């Protein structure tokens, strides 16, 4: 019986070591593969994905490391505040500032007849049009015209720029 327990413990240790050796990082932290595994920055230069996400290695031993609970939020605060202000006529259902998602319920704009709902996704910390994505839907379930969505996005971007100027960081 004792021999089976020792054999089982050795088998588990061997399996864990085999799993730990699956990490594909060398001493410099670069991927062992070619340039195809690298992300690109805004200019198009290759950048390691760890530099973009701030992630550590990708081995099983990272599960046992210390938890980094002071994660930086990557959402532009001006776009966030402007989105909430511009769409304040819509009831908020869900907000997640860590992923940059605002989901609203149906509501009527001031002076409007149709009900709309919106989902706002802020993807980047930059105050830029590429950072903002708005999806809208009518109460009948149909998509809103692209012109209306563009007008809402423009209103959010304009308000975000106004908030930034008022903040004095321009």
mmCIF file of N, CA, C and O in Angstrom, residues 65-125:
data_model
loop_
_atom_site.group_PDB
_atom_site.id
_atom_site.type_symbol
_atom_site.label_atom_id
_atom_site.label_comp_id
_atom_site.label_asym_id
_atom_site.label_seq_id
_atom_site.Cartn_x
_atom_site.Cartn_y
_atom_site.Cartn_z
ATOM 1 N N UNK A 65 1.821 32.267 -7.611
ATOM 2 C CA UNK A 65 2.485 33.525 -7.285
ATOM 3 C C UNK A 65 1.554 34.469 -6.554
ATOM 4 O O UNK A 65 0.378 34.210 -6.315
ATOM 5 N N UNK A 66 2.099 35.623 -6.187
ATOM 6 C CA UNK A 66 1.289 36.604 -5.463
ATOM 7 C C UNK A 66 0.279 37.239 -6.408
ATOM 8 O O UNK A 66 0.525 37.403 -7.598
ATOM 9 N N UNK A 67 -0.855 37.606 -5.859
ATOM 10 C CA UNK A 67 -1.926 38.225 -6.624
ATOM 11 C C UNK A 67 -1.661 39.719 -6.738
ATOM 12 O O UNK A 67 -1.448 40.394 -5.740
ATOM 13 N N UNK A 68 -1.667 40.230 -7.965
ATOM 14 C CA UNK A 68 -1.463 41.649 -8.183
ATOM 15 C C UNK A 68 -2.831 42.315 -8.257
ATOM 16 O O UNK A 68 -3.432 42.420 -9.307
ATOM 17 N N UNK A 69 -3.341 42.777 -7.114
ATOM 18 C CA UNK A 69 -4.693 43.317 -7.067
ATOM 19 C C UNK A 69 -4.755 44.789 -7.440
ATOM 20 O O UNK A 69 -5.842 45.335 -7.581
ATOM 21 N N UNK A 70 -3.623 45.454 -7.597
ATOM 22 C CA UNK A 70 -3.637 46.859 -7.978
ATOM 23 C C UNK A 70 -3.471 46.988 -9.500
ATOM 24 O O UNK A 70 -2.520 47.558 -9.993
ATOM 25 N N UNK A 71 -4.445 46.463 -10.231
ATOM 26 C CA UNK A 71 -4.430 46.466 -11.682
ATOM 27 C C UNK A 71 -4.873 47.843 -12.176
ATOM 28 O O UNK A 71 -5.823 48.426 -11.671
ATOM 29 N N UNK A 72 -4.179 48.360 -13.169
ATOM 30 C CA UNK A 72 -4.511 49.666 -13.727
ATOM 31 C C UNK A 72 -5.698 49.537 -14.669
ATOM 32 O O UNK A 72 -5.724 48.667 -15.535
ATOM 33 N N UNK A 73 -6.679 50.424 -14.510
ATOM 34 C CA UNK A 73 -7.841 50.429 -15.375
ATOM 35 C C UNK A 73 -7.457 51.107 -16.676
ATOM 36 O O UNK A 73 -6.885 52.187 -16.680
ATOM 37 N N UNK A 74 -7.773 50.490 -17.798
ATOM 38 C CA UNK A 74 -7.370 50.991 -19.099
ATOM 39 C C UNK A 74 -8.550 51.609 -19.841
ATOM 40 O O UNK A 74 -8.794 51.295 -20.989
ATOM 41 N N UNK A 75 -9.312 52.485 -19.186
ATOM 42 C CA UNK A 75 -10.464 53.142 -19.788
ATOM 43 C C UNK A 75 -10.265 54.644 -19.663
ATOM 44 O O UNK A 75 -9.866 55.137 -18.615
ATOM 45 N N UNK A 76 -10.541 55.375 -20.736
ATOM 46 C CA UNK A 76 -10.405 56.820 -20.709
ATOM 47 C C UNK A 76 -11.498 57.417 -19.843
ATOM 48 O O UNK A 76 -12.686 57.221 -20.107
ATOM 49 N N UNK A 77 -11.124 58.170 -18.820
ATOM 50 C CA UNK A 77 -12.106 58.689 -17.867
ATOM 51 C C UNK A 77 -13.000 59.750 -18.493
ATOM 52 O O UNK A 77 -14.150 59.898 -18.107
ATOM 53 N N UNK A 78 -12.493 60.482 -19.475
ATOM 54 C CA UNK A 78 -13.308 61.505 -20.125
ATOM 55 C C UNK A 78 -14.365 60.871 -21.030
ATOM 56 O O UNK A 78 -15.512 61.318 -21.056
ATOM 57 N N UNK A 79 -13.983 59.826 -21.756
ATOM 58 C CA UNK A 79 -14.971 59.112 -22.581
ATOM 59 C C UNK A 79 -16.015 58.444 -21.700
ATOM 60 O O UNK A 79 -17.198 58.407 -22.045
ATOM 61 N N UNK A 80 -15.582 57.917 -20.566
ATOM 62 C CA UNK A 80 -16.509 57.251 -19.642
ATOM 63 C C UNK A 80 -17.544 58.244 -19.121
ATOM 64 O O UNK A 80 -18.746 57.996 -19.177
ATOM 65 N N UNK A 81 -17.071 59.377 -18.623
ATOM 66 C CA UNK A 81 -17.981 60.382 -18.059
ATOM 67 C C UNK A 81 -18.877 60.977 -19.139
ATOM 68 O O UNK A 81 -20.075 61.197 -18.919
ATOM 69 N N UNK A 82 -18.319 61.224 -20.321
ATOM 70 C CA UNK A 82 -19.108 61.798 -21.416
ATOM 71 C C UNK A 82 -20.180 60.830 -21.880
ATOM 72 O O UNK A 82 -21.304 61.246 -22.199
ATOM 73 N N UNK A 83 -19.882 59.544 -21.907
ATOM 74 C CA UNK A 83 -20.878 58.548 -22.302
ATOM 75 C C UNK A 83 -22.049 58.541 -21.331
ATOM 76 O O UNK A 83 -23.216 58.479 -21.744
ATOM 77 N N UNK A 84 -21.742 58.613 -20.049
ATOM 78 C CA UNK A 84 -22.811 58.634 -19.051
ATOM 79 C C UNK A 84 -23.636 59.912 -19.135
ATOM 80 O O UNK A 84 -24.855 59.884 -18.945
ATOM 81 N N UNK A 85 -22.981 61.043 -19.449
ATOM 82 C CA UNK A 85 -23.714 62.303 -19.553
ATOM 83 C C UNK A 85 -24.585 62.368 -20.796
ATOM 84 O O UNK A 85 -25.738 62.789 -20.734
ATOM 85 N N UNK A 86 -24.030 61.971 -21.939
ATOM 86 C CA UNK A 86 -24.780 62.063 -23.196
ATOM 87 C C UNK A 86 -25.972 61.111 -23.193
ATOM 88 O O UNK A 86 -27.049 61.433 -23.688
ATOM 89 N N UNK A 87 -25.801 59.947 -22.612
ATOM 90 C CA UNK A 87 -26.873 58.944 -22.605
ATOM 91 C C UNK A 87 -27.614 58.922 -21.271
ATOM 92 O O UNK A 87 -28.169 57.885 -20.887
ATOM 93 N N UNK A 88 -27.666 60.054 -20.587
ATOM 94 C CA UNK A 88 -28.304 60.085 -19.277
ATOM 95 C C UNK A 88 -29.819 59.892 -19.323
ATOM 96 O O UNK A 88 -30.427 59.621 -18.305
ATOM 97 N N UNK A 89 -30.431 59.980 -20.492
ATOM 98 C CA UNK A 89 -31.867 59.729 -20.612
ATOM 99 C C UNK A 89 -32.189 58.247 -20.662
ATOM 100 O O UNK A 89 -33.347 57.858 -20.568
ATOM 101 N N UNK A 90 -31.175 57.421 -20.804
ATOM 102 C CA UNK A 90 -31.371 55.963 -20.832
ATOM 103 C C UNK A 90 -31.081 55.389 -19.448
ATOM 104 O O UNK A 90 -30.074 55.757 -18.826
ATOM 105 N N UNK A 91 -31.926 54.484 -18.970
ATOM 106 C CA UNK A 91 -31.642 53.866 -17.664
ATOM 107 C C UNK A 91 -30.449 52.910 -17.765
ATOM 108 O O UNK A 91 -30.369 52.104 -18.693
ATOM 109 N N UNK A 92 -29.542 53.008 -16.834
ATOM 110 C CA UNK A 92 -28.343 52.168 -16.853
ATOM 111 C C UNK A 92 -28.671 50.804 -16.270
ATOM 112 O O UNK A 92 -29.234 50.700 -15.181
ATOM 113 N N UNK A 93 -28.309 49.763 -17.017
ATOM 114 C CA UNK A 93 -28.500 48.394 -16.534
ATOM 115 C C UNK A 93 -27.220 47.836 -15.955
ATOM 116 O O UNK A 93 -27.214 47.240 -14.892
ATOM 117 N N UNK A 94 -26.123 47.990 -16.693
ATOM 118 C CA UNK A 94 -24.855 47.415 -16.264
ATOM 119 C C UNK A 94 -23.721 48.371 -16.609
ATOM 120 O O UNK A 94 -23.704 48.918 -17.715
ATOM 121 N N UNK A 95 -22.799 48.529 -15.693
ATOM 122 C CA UNK A 95 -21.566 49.261 -15.977
ATOM 123 C C UNK A 95 -20.395 48.429 -15.471
ATOM 124 O O UNK A 95 -20.484 47.790 -14.426
ATOM 125 N N UNK A 96 -19.336 48.415 -16.239
ATOM 126 C CA UNK A 96 -18.127 47.715 -15.840
ATOM 127 C C UNK A 96 -16.933 48.586 -16.214
ATOM 128 O O UNK A 96 -16.468 48.550 -17.343
ATOM 129 N N UNK A 97 -16.440 49.387 -15.283
ATOM 130 C CA UNK A 97 -15.336 50.279 -15.610
ATOM 131 C C UNK A 97 -14.025 49.551 -15.885
ATOM 132 O O UNK A 97 -13.123 50.118 -16.488
ATOM 133 N N UNK A 98 -13.900 48.302 -15.487
ATOM 134 C CA UNK A 98 -12.668 47.564 -15.730
ATOM 135 C C UNK A 98 -12.566 47.090 -17.168
ATOM 136 O O UNK A 98 -11.480 47.001 -17.718
ATOM 137 N N UNK A 99 -13.695 46.791 -17.795
ATOM 138 C CA UNK A 99 -13.663 46.396 -19.199
ATOM 139 C C UNK A 99 -14.143 47.514 -20.111
ATOM 140 O O UNK A 99 -14.032 47.409 -21.319
ATOM 141 N N UNK A 100 -14.696 48.587 -19.552
ATOM 142 C CA UNK A 100 -15.122 49.736 -20.338
ATOM 143 C C UNK A 100 -16.468 49.560 -21.005
ATOM 144 O O UNK A 100 -16.692 50.103 -22.088
ATOM 145 N N UNK A 101 -17.391 48.817 -20.392
ATOM 146 C CA UNK A 101 -18.690 48.550 -20.998
ATOM 147 C C UNK A 101 -19.796 49.222 -20.191
ATOM 148 O O UNK A 101 -19.848 49.101 -18.966
ATOM 149 N N UNK A 102 -20.682 49.915 -20.910
ATOM 150 C CA UNK A 102 -21.882 50.512 -20.329
ATOM 151 C C UNK A 102 -23.066 49.966 -21.112
ATOM 152 O O UNK A 102 -23.124 50.120 -22.338
ATOM 153 N N UNK A 103 -24.000 49.314 -20.444
ATOM 154 C CA UNK A 103 -25.195 48.780 -21.084
ATOM 155 C C UNK A 103 -26.400 49.506 -20.488
ATOM 156 O O UNK A 103 -26.554 49.566 -19.272
ATOM 157 N N UNK A 104 -27.238 50.034 -21.360
ATOM 158 C CA UNK A 104 -28.419 50.762 -20.899
ATOM 159 C C UNK A 104 -29.680 50.005 -21.271
ATOM 160 O O UNK A 104 -29.660 49.124 -22.130
ATOM 161 N N UNK A 105 -30.766 50.404 -20.641
ATOM 162 C CA UNK A 105 -32.074 49.870 -20.979
ATOM 163 C C UNK A 105 -32.736 50.794 -21.999
ATOM 164 O O UNK A 105 -32.129 51.747 -22.495
ATOM 165 N N UNK A 106 -33.999 50.527 -22.306
ATOM 166 C CA UNK A 106 -34.726 51.334 -23.277
ATOM 167 C C UNK A 106 -35.160 52.654 -22.656
ATOM 168 O O UNK A 106 -35.585 52.705 -21.508
ATOM 169 N N UNK A 107 -35.049 53.701 -23.445
ATOM 170 C CA UNK A 107 -35.481 55.012 -23.011
ATOM 171 C C UNK A 107 -35.706 55.908 -24.222
ATOM 172 O O UNK A 107 -35.196 55.642 -25.304
ATOM 173 N N UNK A 108 -36.489 56.945 -24.038
ATOM 174 C CA UNK A 108 -36.788 57.888 -25.113
ATOM 175 C C UNK A 108 -35.921 59.137 -24.951
ATOM 176 O O UNK A 108 -35.855 59.702 -23.859
ATOM 177 N N UNK A 109 -35.291 59.591 -26.047
ATOM 178 C CA UNK A 109 -34.525 60.830 -25.960
ATOM 179 C C UNK A 109 -35.463 62.018 -25.790
ATOM 180 O O UNK A 109 -36.640 61.937 -26.155
ATOM 181 N N UNK A 110 -34.986 63.105 -25.219
ATOM 182 C CA UNK A 110 -35.840 64.274 -25.051
ATOM 183 C C UNK A 110 -36.346 64.772 -26.404
ATOM 184 O O UNK A 110 -35.571 65.013 -27.316
ATOM 185 N N UNK A 111 -37.653 64.872 -26.543
ATOM 186 C CA UNK A 111 -38.252 65.318 -27.793
ATOM 187 C C UNK A 111 -38.351 64.238 -28.851
ATOM 188 O O UNK A 111 -38.751 64.504 -29.981
ATOM 189 N N UNK A 112 -38.001 63.010 -28.537
ATOM 190 C CA UNK A 112 -38.053 61.914 -29.502
ATOM 191 C C UNK A 112 -39.238 61.011 -29.257
ATOM 192 O O UNK A 112 -39.817 60.990 -28.173
ATOM 193 N N UNK A 113 -39.593 60.229 -30.270
ATOM 194 C CA UNK A 113 -40.735 59.354 -30.140
ATOM 195 C C UNK A 113 -40.369 57.892 -29.995
ATOM 196 O O UNK A 113 -41.141 57.101 -29.471
ATOM 197 N N UNK A 114 -39.199 57.494 -30.481
ATOM 198 C CA UNK A 114 -38.809 56.091 -30.444
ATOM 199 C C UNK A 114 -37.976 55.793 -29.207
ATOM 200 O O UNK A 114 -37.236 56.632 -28.722
ATOM 201 N N UNK A 115 -38.085 54.574 -28.742
ATOM 202 C CA UNK A 115 -37.259 54.130 -27.612
ATOM 203 C C UNK A 115 -35.989 53.486 -28.149
ATOM 204 O O UNK A 115 -36.016 52.739 -29.134
ATOM 205 N N UNK A 116 -34.895 53.755 -27.477
ATOM 206 C CA UNK A 116 -33.605 53.205 -27.852
ATOM 207 C C UNK A 116 -32.947 52.581 -26.634
ATOM 208 O O UNK A 116 -33.250 52.925 -25.502
ATOM 209 N N UNK A 117 -32.011 51.697 -26.910
ATOM 210 C CA UNK A 117 -31.092 51.214 -25.896
ATOM 211 C C UNK A 117 -29.705 51.247 -26.503
ATOM 212 O O UNK A 117 -29.546 51.185 -27.722
ATOM 213 N N UNK A 118 -28.696 51.351 -25.669
ATOM 214 C CA UNK A 118 -27.334 51.495 -26.181
ATOM 215 C C UNK A 118 -26.364 50.644 -25.373
ATOM 216 O O UNK A 118 -26.578 50.380 -24.192
ATOM 217 N N UNK A 119 -25.324 50.232 -26.058
ATOM 218 C CA UNK A 119 -24.192 49.580 -25.428
ATOM 219 C C UNK A 119 -22.956 50.352 -25.851
ATOM 220 O O UNK A 119 -22.694 50.503 -27.043
ATOM 221 N N UNK A 120 -22.216 50.860 -24.878
ATOM 222 C CA UNK A 120 -21.015 51.636 -25.143
ATOM 223 C C UNK A 120 -19.819 50.800 -24.718
ATOM 224 O O UNK A 120 -19.806 50.226 -23.624
ATOM 225 N N UNK A 121 -18.820 50.748 -25.592
ATOM 226 C CA UNK A 121 -17.603 50.004 -25.298
ATOM 227 C C UNK A 121 -16.416 50.933 -25.509
ATOM 228 O O UNK A 121 -16.184 51.409 -26.613
ATOM 229 N N UNK A 122 -15.687 51.205 -24.430
ATOM 230 C CA UNK A 122 -14.490 52.040 -24.502
ATOM 231 C C UNK A 122 -13.299 51.099 -24.437
ATOM 232 O O UNK A 122 -13.051 50.453 -23.422
ATOM 233 N N UNK A 123 -12.566 51.007 -25.533
ATOM 234 C CA UNK A 123 -11.541 49.983 -25.678
ATOM 235 C C UNK A 123 -10.132 50.420 -25.343
ATOM 236 O O UNK A 123 -9.233 49.595 -25.317
ATOM 237 N N UNK A 124 -9.890 51.713 -25.190
ATOM 238 C CA UNK A 124 -8.525 52.191 -25.106
ATOM 239 C C UNK A 124 -8.455 53.380 -24.158
ATOM 240 O O UNK A 124 -9.431 54.105 -24.020
ATOM 241 N N UNK A 125 -7.324 53.615 -23.529
ATOM 242 C CA UNK A 125 -7.217 54.771 -22.642
ATOM 243 C C UNK A 125 -7.043 56.099 -23.371
ATOM 244 O O UNK A 125 -7.073 57.151 -22.745
#
